[in-house]
GROMACS .gro file of C-alpha atoms in nm:
model
  427
    1MET     CA    1  -2.111  -0.706  -1.693
    2THR     CA    2  -2.116  -0.925  -2.005
    3ASP     CA    3  -2.357  -1.198  -2.069
    4GLN     CA    4  -2.039  -1.472  -1.984
    5ASP     CA    5  -2.030  -1.300  -1.639
    6GLN     CA    6  -2.379  -1.393  -1.548
    7PRO     CA    7  -2.450  -1.700  -1.343
    8PRO     CA    8  -2.551  -2.040  -1.527
    9PRO     CA    9  -2.910  -2.031  -1.639
   10GLY     CA   10  -3.209  -2.238  -1.515
   11ARG     CA   11  -3.300  -2.388  -1.196
   12ARG     CA   12  -2.985  -2.589  -1.186
   13GLY     CA   13  -2.775  -2.259  -1.207
   14VAL     CA   14  -2.983  -2.118  -0.917
   15ARG     CA   15  -2.949  -2.428  -0.710
   16LEU     CA   16  -2.550  -2.373  -0.776
   17ARG     CA   17  -2.531  -2.023  -0.660
   18ALA     CA   18  -2.750  -2.116  -0.390
   19ALA     CA   19  -2.515  -2.388  -0.248
   20LEU     CA   20  -2.204  -2.156  -0.327
   21ALA     CA   21  -2.346  -1.881  -0.121
   22ASP     CA   22  -2.429  -2.097   0.162
   23ARG     CA   23  -2.111  -2.257   0.187
   24ALA     CA   24  -1.935  -1.931   0.179
   25ARG     CA   25  -2.187  -1.815   0.422
   26THR     CA   26  -2.072  -2.094   0.645
   27GLY     CA   27  -1.677  -2.047   0.598
   28LEU     CA   28  -1.736  -1.687   0.692
   29GLY     CA   29  -1.944  -1.750   0.979
   30LEU     CA   30  -1.719  -1.988   1.107
   31ILE     CA   31  -1.408  -1.789   1.112
   32LEU     CA   32  -1.593  -1.478   1.242
   33SER     CA   33  -1.743  -1.661   1.522
   34ARG     CA   34  -1.411  -1.815   1.645
   35ARG     CA   35  -1.252  -1.448   1.573
   36LEU     CA   36  -0.926  -1.610   1.459
   37LYS     CA   37  -0.641  -1.345   1.437
   38THR     CA   38  -0.409  -1.546   1.234
   39GLY     CA   39  -0.364  -1.897   1.115
   40ALA     CA   40  -0.212  -2.101   0.840
   41VAL     CA   41  -0.427  -2.190   0.521
   42PRO     CA   42  -0.603  -2.515   0.579
   43SER     CA   43  -0.413  -2.802   0.409
   44ARG     CA   44  -0.653  -2.824   0.137
   45GLY     CA   45  -0.641  -2.476   0.039
   46VAL     CA   46  -0.931  -2.192   0.045
   47ALA     CA   47  -1.152  -2.034  -0.210
   48PHE     CA   48  -1.251  -1.664  -0.205
   49VAL     CA   49  -1.578  -1.585  -0.371
   50GLY     CA   50  -1.746  -1.238  -0.503
   51THR     CA   51  -1.654  -0.983  -0.750
   52VAL     CA   52  -1.295  -1.052  -0.837
   53TRP     CA   53  -1.028  -0.801  -0.930
   54THR     CA   54  -0.711  -0.920  -1.017
   55GLY     CA   55  -0.568  -0.604  -1.041
   56GLY     CA   56  -0.376  -0.385  -1.290
   57ALA     CA   57  -0.573  -0.299  -1.630
   58ASP     CA   58  -0.829  -0.577  -1.533
   59GLU     CA   59  -1.228  -0.554  -1.519
   60PRO     CA   60  -1.391  -0.635  -1.218
   61ARG     CA   61  -1.559  -1.001  -1.290
   62PHE     CA   62  -1.781  -1.209  -1.041
   63GLU     CA   63  -1.540  -1.533  -1.013
   64MET     CA   64  -1.362  -1.731  -0.766
   65VAL     CA   65  -0.994  -1.743  -0.654
   66VAL     CA   66  -0.878  -2.063  -0.543
   67LEU     CA   67  -0.573  -2.112  -0.325
   68ASP     CA   68  -0.386  -2.423  -0.259
   69GLY     CA   69  -0.241  -2.537   0.067
   70ALA     CA   70   0.064  -2.352   0.009
   71GLY     CA   71  -0.094  -2.030  -0.038
   72ARG     CA   72  -0.059  -1.996  -0.390
   73VAL     CA   73  -0.324  -1.924  -0.628
   74ALA     CA   74  -0.421  -2.244  -0.812
   75ASP     CA   75  -0.719  -2.121  -1.022
   76ILE     CA   76  -0.944  -1.802  -1.124
   77ARG     CA   77  -1.264  -1.902  -1.262
   78ALA     CA   78  -1.625  -1.868  -1.310
   79GLU     CA   79  -1.714  -2.256  -1.267
   80ARG     CA   80  -1.830  -2.338  -0.939
   81SER     CA   81  -1.867  -2.698  -0.994
   82GLY     CA   82  -1.575  -2.926  -0.875
   83LEU     CA   83  -1.490  -2.780  -0.578
   84PRO     CA   84  -1.380  -3.045  -0.338
   85SER     CA   85  -1.647  -3.107  -0.072
   86ASP     CA   86  -1.398  -2.967   0.244
   87LEU     CA   87  -1.254  -2.672   0.079
   88LEU     CA   88  -1.339  -2.383   0.279
   89VAL     CA   89  -1.512  -2.110   0.088
   90LEU     CA   90  -1.522  -1.746   0.188
   91GLY     CA   91  -1.699  -1.460   0.065
   92GLY     CA   92  -2.061  -1.441  -0.139
   93VAL     CA   93  -2.235  -1.228  -0.383
   94SER     CA   94  -2.197  -0.900  -0.224
   95HIS     CA   95  -1.797  -0.961  -0.162
   96TRP     CA   96  -1.515  -0.837  -0.354
   97VAL     CA   97  -1.194  -1.014  -0.367
   98VAL     CA   98  -0.883  -0.752  -0.457
   99PRO     CA   99  -0.520  -0.751  -0.409
  100GLY     CA  100  -0.375  -0.624  -0.062
  101ILE     CA  101  -0.288  -0.257  -0.016
  102THR     CA  102   0.091  -0.118   0.007
  103ASP     CA  103   0.103   0.197   0.160
  104ALA     CA  104   0.467   0.343   0.055
  105HIS     CA  105   0.493   0.591   0.311
  106VAL     CA  106   0.431   0.532   0.669
  107HIS     CA  107   0.635   0.610   1.014
  108LEU     CA  108   0.578   0.302   1.240
  109SER     CA  109   0.655   0.380   1.622
  110PRO     CA  110   0.790   0.136   1.874
  111PRO     CA  111   0.532   0.091   2.191
  112THR     CA  112   0.602   0.304   2.490
  113ASP     CA  113   0.722   0.021   2.720
  114GLY     CA  114   1.085   0.064   2.581
  115THR     CA  115   1.075  -0.257   2.340
  116THR     CA  116   1.164  -0.223   1.971
  117GLU     CA  117   0.870  -0.383   1.829
  118PRO     CA  118   0.615  -0.167   1.642
  119LEU     CA  119   0.259  -0.114   1.788
  120SER     CA  120   0.076  -0.258   1.488
  121THR     CA  121   0.112  -0.262   1.120
  122GLY     CA  122  -0.223  -0.280   0.981
  123LEU     CA  123  -0.229  -0.618   0.826
  124GLU     CA  124  -0.583  -0.685   0.948
  125THR     CA  125  -0.703  -0.371   0.766
  126GLY     CA  126  -0.564  -0.475   0.423
  127LEU     CA  127  -0.228  -0.341   0.433
  128VAL     CA  128  -0.030  -0.607   0.275
  129GLY     CA  129   0.301  -0.402   0.222
  130ILE     CA  130   0.447  -0.109   0.407
  131ARG     CA  131   0.739   0.129   0.355
  132ASP     CA  132   0.912   0.321   0.657
  133LEU     CA  133   1.059   0.649   0.545
  134ALA     CA  134   1.232   0.761   0.858
  135ALA     CA  135   1.344   0.558   1.155
  136PRO     CA  136   1.637   0.510   1.373
  137LEU     CA  137   1.874   0.225   1.200
  138ARG     CA  138   1.852  -0.018   1.513
  139GLN     CA  139   1.466   0.009   1.489
  140ALA     CA  140   1.465   0.007   1.119
  141LEU     CA  141   1.665  -0.325   1.100
  142ARG     CA  142   1.405  -0.470   1.357
  143TRP     CA  143   1.125  -0.391   1.139
  144ARG     CA  144   1.267  -0.470   0.809
  145THR     CA  145   1.143  -0.789   0.652
  146GLY     CA  146   1.363  -0.804   0.337
  147HIS     CA  147   1.359  -1.121   0.157
  148GLN     CA  148   1.229  -1.323   0.400
  149PRO     CA  149   0.837  -1.406   0.453
  150PRO     CA  150   0.702  -1.155   0.733
  151PRO     CA  151   0.640  -1.276   1.084
  152PRO     CA  152   0.296  -1.382   1.176
  153GLY     CA  153   0.052  -1.055   1.162
  154TRP     CA  154   0.281  -0.847   1.002
  155PRO     CA  155   0.274  -0.732   0.637
  156VAL     CA  156   0.599  -0.691   0.416
  157VAL     CA  157   0.813  -0.394   0.579
  158ALA     CA  158   1.082  -0.215   0.393
  159VAL     CA  159   1.290   0.077   0.542
  160SER     CA  160   1.512   0.367   0.458
  161GLY     CA  161   1.664   0.422   0.783
  162PRO     CA  162   1.744   0.777   0.884
  163VAL     CA  163   1.676   1.053   0.677
  164LEU     CA  164   1.968   1.245   0.534
  165ILE     CA  165   1.965   1.612   0.582
  166ALA     CA  166   2.199   1.930   0.609
  167PRO     CA  167   2.336   1.973   0.935
  168GLY     CA  168   2.087   2.174   1.147
  169GLY     CA  169   1.810   2.125   0.909
  170TYR     CA  170   1.440   2.067   0.905
  171PRO     CA  171   1.296   1.814   1.045
  172ALA     CA  172   1.572   1.716   1.304
  173SER     CA  173   1.481   2.049   1.461
  174CYS     CA  174   1.111   1.979   1.473
  175TRP     CA  175   0.917   1.635   1.493
  176ALA     CA  176   1.194   1.393   1.425
  177GLY     CA  177   1.271   1.151   1.706
  178ASP     CA  178   1.676   1.054   1.809
  179GLY     CA  179   1.824   0.888   1.520
  180ASP     CA  180   1.571   0.945   1.272
  181THR     CA  181   1.786   1.171   1.088
  182GLU     CA  182   2.166   1.203   0.970
  183PHE     CA  183   2.324   1.495   0.877
  184VAL     CA  184   2.531   1.514   0.566
  185ASN     CA  185   2.732   1.850   0.482
  186SER     CA  186   2.963   1.763   0.182
  187PRO     CA  187   2.971   1.538  -0.114
  188VAL     CA  188   3.236   1.313   0.060
  189GLN     CA  189   3.021   1.282   0.373
  190ALA     CA  190   2.714   1.215   0.162
  191ARG     CA  191   2.869   0.916   0.005
  192TRP     CA  192   3.006   0.766   0.302
  193ALA     CA  193   2.643   0.783   0.465
  194VAL     CA  194   2.500   0.639   0.170
  195GLN     CA  195   2.741   0.363   0.150
  196ARG     CA  196   2.696   0.294   0.550
  197LEU     CA  197   2.315   0.258   0.525
  198ALA     CA  198   2.336   0.039   0.230
  199ALA     CA  199   2.576  -0.183   0.384
  200ASP     CA  200   2.333  -0.173   0.706
  201GLY     CA  201   2.072  -0.338   0.470
  202MET     CA  202   1.828  -0.025   0.412
  203ASP     CA  203   1.588  -0.099   0.133
  204VAL     CA  204   1.615   0.285  -0.027
  205ILE     CA  205   1.773   0.604   0.080
  206LYS     CA  206   1.538   0.903   0.177
  207LEU     CA  207   1.687   1.232   0.120
  208GLY     CA  208   1.518   1.581   0.297
  209LEU     CA  209   1.535   1.883   0.089
  210ASP     CA  210   1.277   2.102   0.288
  211PRO     CA  211   1.352   2.419   0.490
  212GLY     CA  212   1.057   2.339   0.737
  213PRO     CA  213   0.864   2.673   0.859
  214HIS     CA  214   1.197   2.826   0.979
  215ALA     CA  215   1.398   2.826   0.646
  216ARG     CA  216   1.648   2.586   0.776
  217PRO     CA  217   1.950   2.486   0.569
  218VAL     CA  218   1.906   2.213   0.273
  219PRO     CA  219   2.141   2.016   0.120
  220PRO     CA  220   2.310   2.185  -0.178
  221PRO     CA  221   2.319   2.046  -0.539
  222ALA     CA  222   2.658   1.896  -0.517
  223VAL     CA  223   2.544   1.696  -0.191
  224VAL     CA  224   2.224   1.604  -0.361
  225ARG     CA  225   2.402   1.470  -0.662
  226ALA     CA  226   2.638   1.295  -0.427
  227VAL     CA  227   2.360   1.100  -0.261
  228VAL     CA  228   2.196   1.005  -0.597
  229ASN     CA  229   2.510   0.885  -0.755
  230ALA     CA  230   2.615   0.700  -0.416
  231ALA     CA  231   2.283   0.533  -0.386
  232HIS     CA  232   2.266   0.432  -0.756
  233ASP     CA  233   2.625   0.285  -0.770
  234ALA     CA  234   2.497   0.056  -0.412
  235GLY     CA  235   2.184  -0.044  -0.623
  236LEU     CA  236   1.960   0.152  -0.424
  237ALA     CA  237   1.681   0.416  -0.497
  238VAL     CA  238   1.666   0.774  -0.361
  239VAL     CA  239   1.326   0.926  -0.248
  240ALA     CA  240   1.346   1.282  -0.185
  241HIS     CA  241   1.110   1.518   0.032
  242ALA     CA  242   1.078   1.806  -0.135
  243LEU     CA  243   0.781   1.997  -0.168
  244SER     CA  244   0.878   2.366  -0.319
  245VAL     CA  245   0.945   2.417  -0.675
  246GLU     CA  246   1.286   2.513  -0.632
  247LEU     CA  247   1.379   2.202  -0.432
  248VAL     CA  248   1.177   1.949  -0.654
  249SER     CA  249   1.388   2.103  -0.962
  250ARG     CA  250   1.703   1.998  -0.752
  251ALA     CA  251   1.569   1.655  -0.735
  252VAL     CA  252   1.503   1.630  -1.067
  253ASP     CA  253   1.847   1.753  -1.178
  254ALA     CA  254   2.015   1.514  -0.925
  255GLY     CA  255   1.815   1.206  -1.086
  256VAL     CA  256   1.616   1.113  -0.780
  257ASP     CA  257   1.406   0.830  -0.816
  258GLU     CA  258   1.077   0.919  -0.629
  259LEU     CA  259   0.936   1.212  -0.430
  260ALA     CA  260   0.805   1.114  -0.112
  261HIS     CA  261   0.483   1.382  -0.158
  262ILE     CA  262   0.310   1.524  -0.427
  263PRO     CA  263   0.454   1.886  -0.401
  264THR     CA  264   0.263   2.181  -0.205
  265GLU     CA  265   0.350   2.450  -0.425
  266ARG     CA  266   0.218   2.460  -0.755
  267LEU     CA  267   0.436   2.344  -1.037
  268PRO     CA  268   0.518   2.517  -1.374
  269ALA     CA  269   0.378   2.298  -1.679
  270ASP     CA  270   0.753   2.229  -1.782
  271LEU     CA  271   0.861   2.081  -1.444
  272ILE     CA  272   0.545   1.867  -1.450
  273GLU     CA  273   0.641   1.756  -1.791
  274ARG     CA  274   0.962   1.659  -1.712
  275ILE     CA  275   0.876   1.453  -1.394
  276ALA     CA  276   0.659   1.253  -1.595
  277GLY     CA  277   0.923   1.248  -1.848
  278SER     CA  278   1.207   1.115  -1.612
  279GLY     CA  279   0.970   0.836  -1.482
  280ILE     CA  280   1.005   0.968  -1.131
  281LYS     CA  281   0.722   0.830  -0.905
  282LEU     CA  282   0.554   1.035  -0.655
  283THR     CA  283   0.363   0.934  -0.343
  284SER     CA  284   0.039   1.094  -0.302
  285THR     CA  285  -0.002   1.179   0.068
  286LEU     CA  286  -0.286   1.409  -0.021
  287GLN     CA  287  -0.522   1.329   0.304
  288ARG     CA  288  -0.220   1.477   0.535
  289PHE     CA  289  -0.187   1.794   0.351
  290PHE     CA  290  -0.552   1.858   0.332
  291SER     CA  291  -0.608   1.778   0.702
  292GLU     CA  292  -0.332   2.038   0.763
  293GLY     CA  293  -0.518   2.299   0.558
  294PHE     CA  294  -0.291   2.311   0.242
  295GLY     CA  295  -0.391   2.042   0.020
  296ARG     CA  296  -0.543   2.246  -0.246
  297ASP     CA  297  -0.201   2.295  -0.451
  298ALA     CA  298  -0.115   1.961  -0.366
  299ALA     CA  299  -0.424   1.828  -0.508
  300ALA     CA  300  -0.408   2.040  -0.838
  301ASN     CA  301  -0.026   1.931  -0.875
  302ALA     CA  302  -0.154   1.572  -0.849
  303ALA     CA  303  -0.419   1.629  -1.129
  304ASP     CA  304  -0.156   1.791  -1.376
  305LEU     CA  305   0.094   1.484  -1.293
  306VAL     CA  306  -0.184   1.237  -1.377
  307ALA     CA  307  -0.281   1.419  -1.691
  308ALA     CA  308   0.072   1.439  -1.807
  309GLY     CA  309   0.118   1.079  -1.705
  310ALA     CA  310   0.346   1.056  -1.405
  311THR     CA  311   0.306   0.754  -1.185
  312LEU     CA  312   0.125   0.825  -0.852
  313LEU     CA  313   0.161   0.559  -0.549
  314TYR     CA  314  -0.067   0.539  -0.235
  315GLY     CA  315   0.101   0.676   0.083
  316THR     CA  316  -0.042   0.819   0.398
  317ASP     CA  317   0.257   0.965   0.562
  318GLY     CA  318   0.132   0.872   0.892
  319ALA     CA  319   0.381   1.046   1.129
  320ASP     CA  320   0.182   1.187   1.322
  321GLN     CA  321  -0.040   0.894   1.366
  322GLY     CA  322   0.250   0.680   1.439
  323ARG     CA  323   0.410   0.894   1.705
  324SER     CA  324   0.083   0.919   1.896
  325GLY     CA  325   0.063   0.526   1.883
  326ALA     CA  326  -0.232   0.488   1.622
  327VAL     CA  327  -0.249   0.181   1.412
  328PRO     CA  328  -0.165   0.192   1.069
  329ALA     CA  329  -0.430   0.105   0.829
  330VAL     CA  330  -0.601   0.173   0.462
  331ASP     CA  331  -0.737   0.520   0.458
  332PRO     CA  332  -0.992   0.542   0.226
  333ARG     CA  333  -0.987   0.912   0.218
  334GLU     CA  334  -0.634   0.901   0.066
  335LEU     CA  335  -0.783   0.645  -0.202
  336ASP     CA  336  -1.047   0.905  -0.290
  337ARG     CA  337  -0.817   1.184  -0.302
  338LEU     CA  338  -0.632   0.930  -0.572
  339ALA     CA  339  -0.977   0.916  -0.750
  340ALA     CA  340  -1.020   1.272  -0.748
  341ALA     CA  341  -0.706   1.347  -0.923
  342GLY     CA  342  -0.850   1.184  -1.232
  343LEU     CA  343  -0.735   0.819  -1.147
  344GLY     CA  344  -1.076   0.718  -1.094
  345ARG     CA  345  -1.174   0.463  -0.805
  346LEU     CA  346  -1.043   0.175  -0.999
  347GLY     CA  347  -0.745   0.338  -1.097
  348ALA     CA  348  -0.681   0.482  -0.721
  349LEU     CA  349  -0.674   0.130  -0.655
  350ARG     CA  350  -0.426   0.035  -0.889
  351ALA     CA  351  -0.190   0.292  -0.739
  352ALA     CA  352  -0.267   0.161  -0.401
  353THR     CA  353  -0.186  -0.227  -0.548
  354GLU     CA  354   0.019  -0.257  -0.848
  355HIS     CA  355   0.219   0.064  -0.852
  356SER     CA  356   0.309   0.110  -0.484
  357ALA     CA  357   0.395  -0.271  -0.468
  358GLY     CA  358   0.647  -0.163  -0.721
  359ALA     CA  359   0.784   0.136  -0.531
  360ALA     CA  360   1.135   0.145  -0.470
  361GLY     CA  361   1.274  -0.100  -0.184
  362MET     CA  362   0.968  -0.311  -0.199
  363ARG     CA  363   0.980  -0.721  -0.234
  364ARG     CA  364   0.769  -1.010  -0.254
  365ARG     CA  365   0.426  -0.819  -0.371
  366THR     CA  366   0.322  -0.733  -0.695
  367GLY     CA  367  -0.032  -0.600  -0.642
  368ARG     CA  368  -0.171  -0.842  -0.847
  369LEU     CA  369  -0.377  -1.179  -0.847
  370ARG     CA  370  -0.233  -1.433  -1.080
  371VAL     CA  371  -0.238  -1.789  -1.109
  372GLY     CA  372   0.081  -1.983  -0.981
  373GLU     CA  373   0.206  -1.679  -0.737
  374PRO     CA  374   0.170  -1.652  -0.380
  375ALA     CA  375  -0.171  -1.477  -0.281
  376ALA     CA  376  -0.165  -1.129  -0.106
  377LEU     CA  377  -0.533  -1.043  -0.113
  378VAL     CA  378  -0.813  -0.905   0.088
  379LEU     CA  379  -1.173  -1.014   0.094
  380LEU     CA  380  -1.410  -0.713   0.153
  381PRO     CA  381  -1.805  -0.717   0.262
  382ALA     CA  382  -1.885  -0.476  -0.048
  383SER     CA  383  -1.782  -0.273  -0.362
  384PRO     CA  384  -1.482  -0.066  -0.268
  385LEU     CA  385  -1.588   0.137  -0.594
  386VAL     CA  386  -1.897   0.219  -0.450
  387GLU     CA  387  -1.781   0.269  -0.106
  388PRO     CA  388  -1.421   0.307  -0.057
  389GLY     CA  389  -1.495   0.304   0.322
  390VAL     CA  390  -1.546  -0.080   0.355
  391TRP     CA  391  -1.170  -0.098   0.395
  392ARG     CA  392  -1.222  -0.001   0.731
  393THR     CA  393  -1.393  -0.353   0.798
  394PRO     CA  394  -1.226  -0.606   0.570
  395SER     CA  395  -1.376  -0.959   0.629
  396ALA     CA  396  -1.066  -1.128   0.576
  397VAL     CA  397  -0.664  -1.090   0.479
  398PHE     CA  398  -0.466  -1.355   0.309
  399ALA     CA  399  -0.109  -1.292   0.250
  400ASP     CA  400   0.206  -1.499   0.325
  401GLY     CA  401   0.045  -1.823   0.364
  402ARG     CA  402  -0.184  -1.718   0.661
  403LEU     CA  403  -0.534  -1.618   0.678
  404THR     CA  404  -0.612  -1.301   0.918
  405VAL     CA  405  -0.964  -1.198   1.010
  406SER     CA  406  -1.013  -0.819   1.090
  407PRO     CA  407  -1.122  -0.774   1.448
  408ASN     CA  408  -1.336  -0.492   1.296
  409ALA     CA  409  -1.489  -0.743   1.069
  410PRO     CA  410  -1.878  -0.690   1.043
  411SER     CA  411  -2.118  -0.962   1.156
  412HIS     CA  412  -2.193  -1.178   0.845
  413ARG     CA  413  -2.560  -1.165   0.721
  414ALA     CA  414  -2.689  -1.428   0.499
  415ALA     CA  415  -2.705  -1.312   0.157
  416ARG     CA  416  -2.953  -1.410  -0.108
  417PRO     CA  417  -2.810  -1.601  -0.385
  418ILE     CA  418  -2.893  -1.359  -0.702
  419ALA     CA  419  -2.671  -1.217  -0.951
  420PRO     CA  420  -2.425  -0.974  -0.853
  421ALA     CA  421  -2.453  -0.606  -0.988
  422ALA     CA  422  -2.214  -0.503  -1.239
  423GLY     CA  423  -1.941  -0.317  -1.053
  424GLN     CA  424  -1.830   0.010  -1.267
  425PRO     CA  425  -1.518   0.231  -1.201
  426ALA     CA  426  -1.596   0.602  -1.117
  427THR     CA  427  -1.510   0.863  -1.322
   0.00000   0.00000   0.00000
């Protein structure tokens, strides 16, 4: 922390800091005591105070993010004087104010009562954007938010609809549910399937290139190229599920835009360079692989890709979680896997915010806090660079003009009005 980041000197500065901390404790205590779930921002706006990380390459600084009554960022400043007396102030010296996270690879699941609404979308945990990468068309259309503001309590939701795979291919023979996949057996059929999905409003096309554990068929190169060309003609990107060297090479040769996972077979150096040089983005899902016992090679690939300059996105691949009815949520373990790949903890947050907000098909999110733009931010009770586990208990989330209090938010304790410690990115 530089000298200009320190609180105002002298007794007046101490009194200002004490008064601000008291207002923040009062405001946060009010919303926690009432356990408000989701509501509109107060007409006079709201301010979040703490260590502010605005995203991107910016450094964290102790500041205040002031939102206007429309939910836009009106100001980001260190000066605490001149605030309206009725302005709601949340946070304090121990809190962090950061952009919300986008999960670029989830699998939403409808409830078991037969309705088509997802069980939960994780907004209260800090997920302000999610991308579902395998669902029946009808469900995907119900969940998709598109260009419109999401419903109360929801993040922005992008969808791919069914995954395009070879007839009899994986994963239709394994975990996929009815309608989660669609067969394409020729270039002509592939073009028709993509055009129909585009006309139905899908945000991105997902292509399955995985033989699975029983060596099932995969789309041949001609079909892969037809999918990519048809998608690009329709203005859509292609996300490929490919884990082996052979099939990753097939996807790269065809010009896919993203890989849905870090590959699990060790990639040769020339393929690493091709991926990085072509601008193909990769969604992490590393914790999923480690949970299944084969994450080591994927983690080594991730480290090589980061060193080569490839862009990694944050994604959890909550397939098993979604189909068992678990609630989507920010996973601190995935953030730590990204940090360990060479990004560091601040770089991992950038991958989960700015980079994932720019994933194919995502809208209405930037992963940044900028004056004049709509706010999508999270108030955390402590530093996520020291302990990523604080994502399990955010104090509040603000997105799309609504303030949401997490049901898991810890009871707020009074904080002494002292200068915050400098937050240093982990290496």
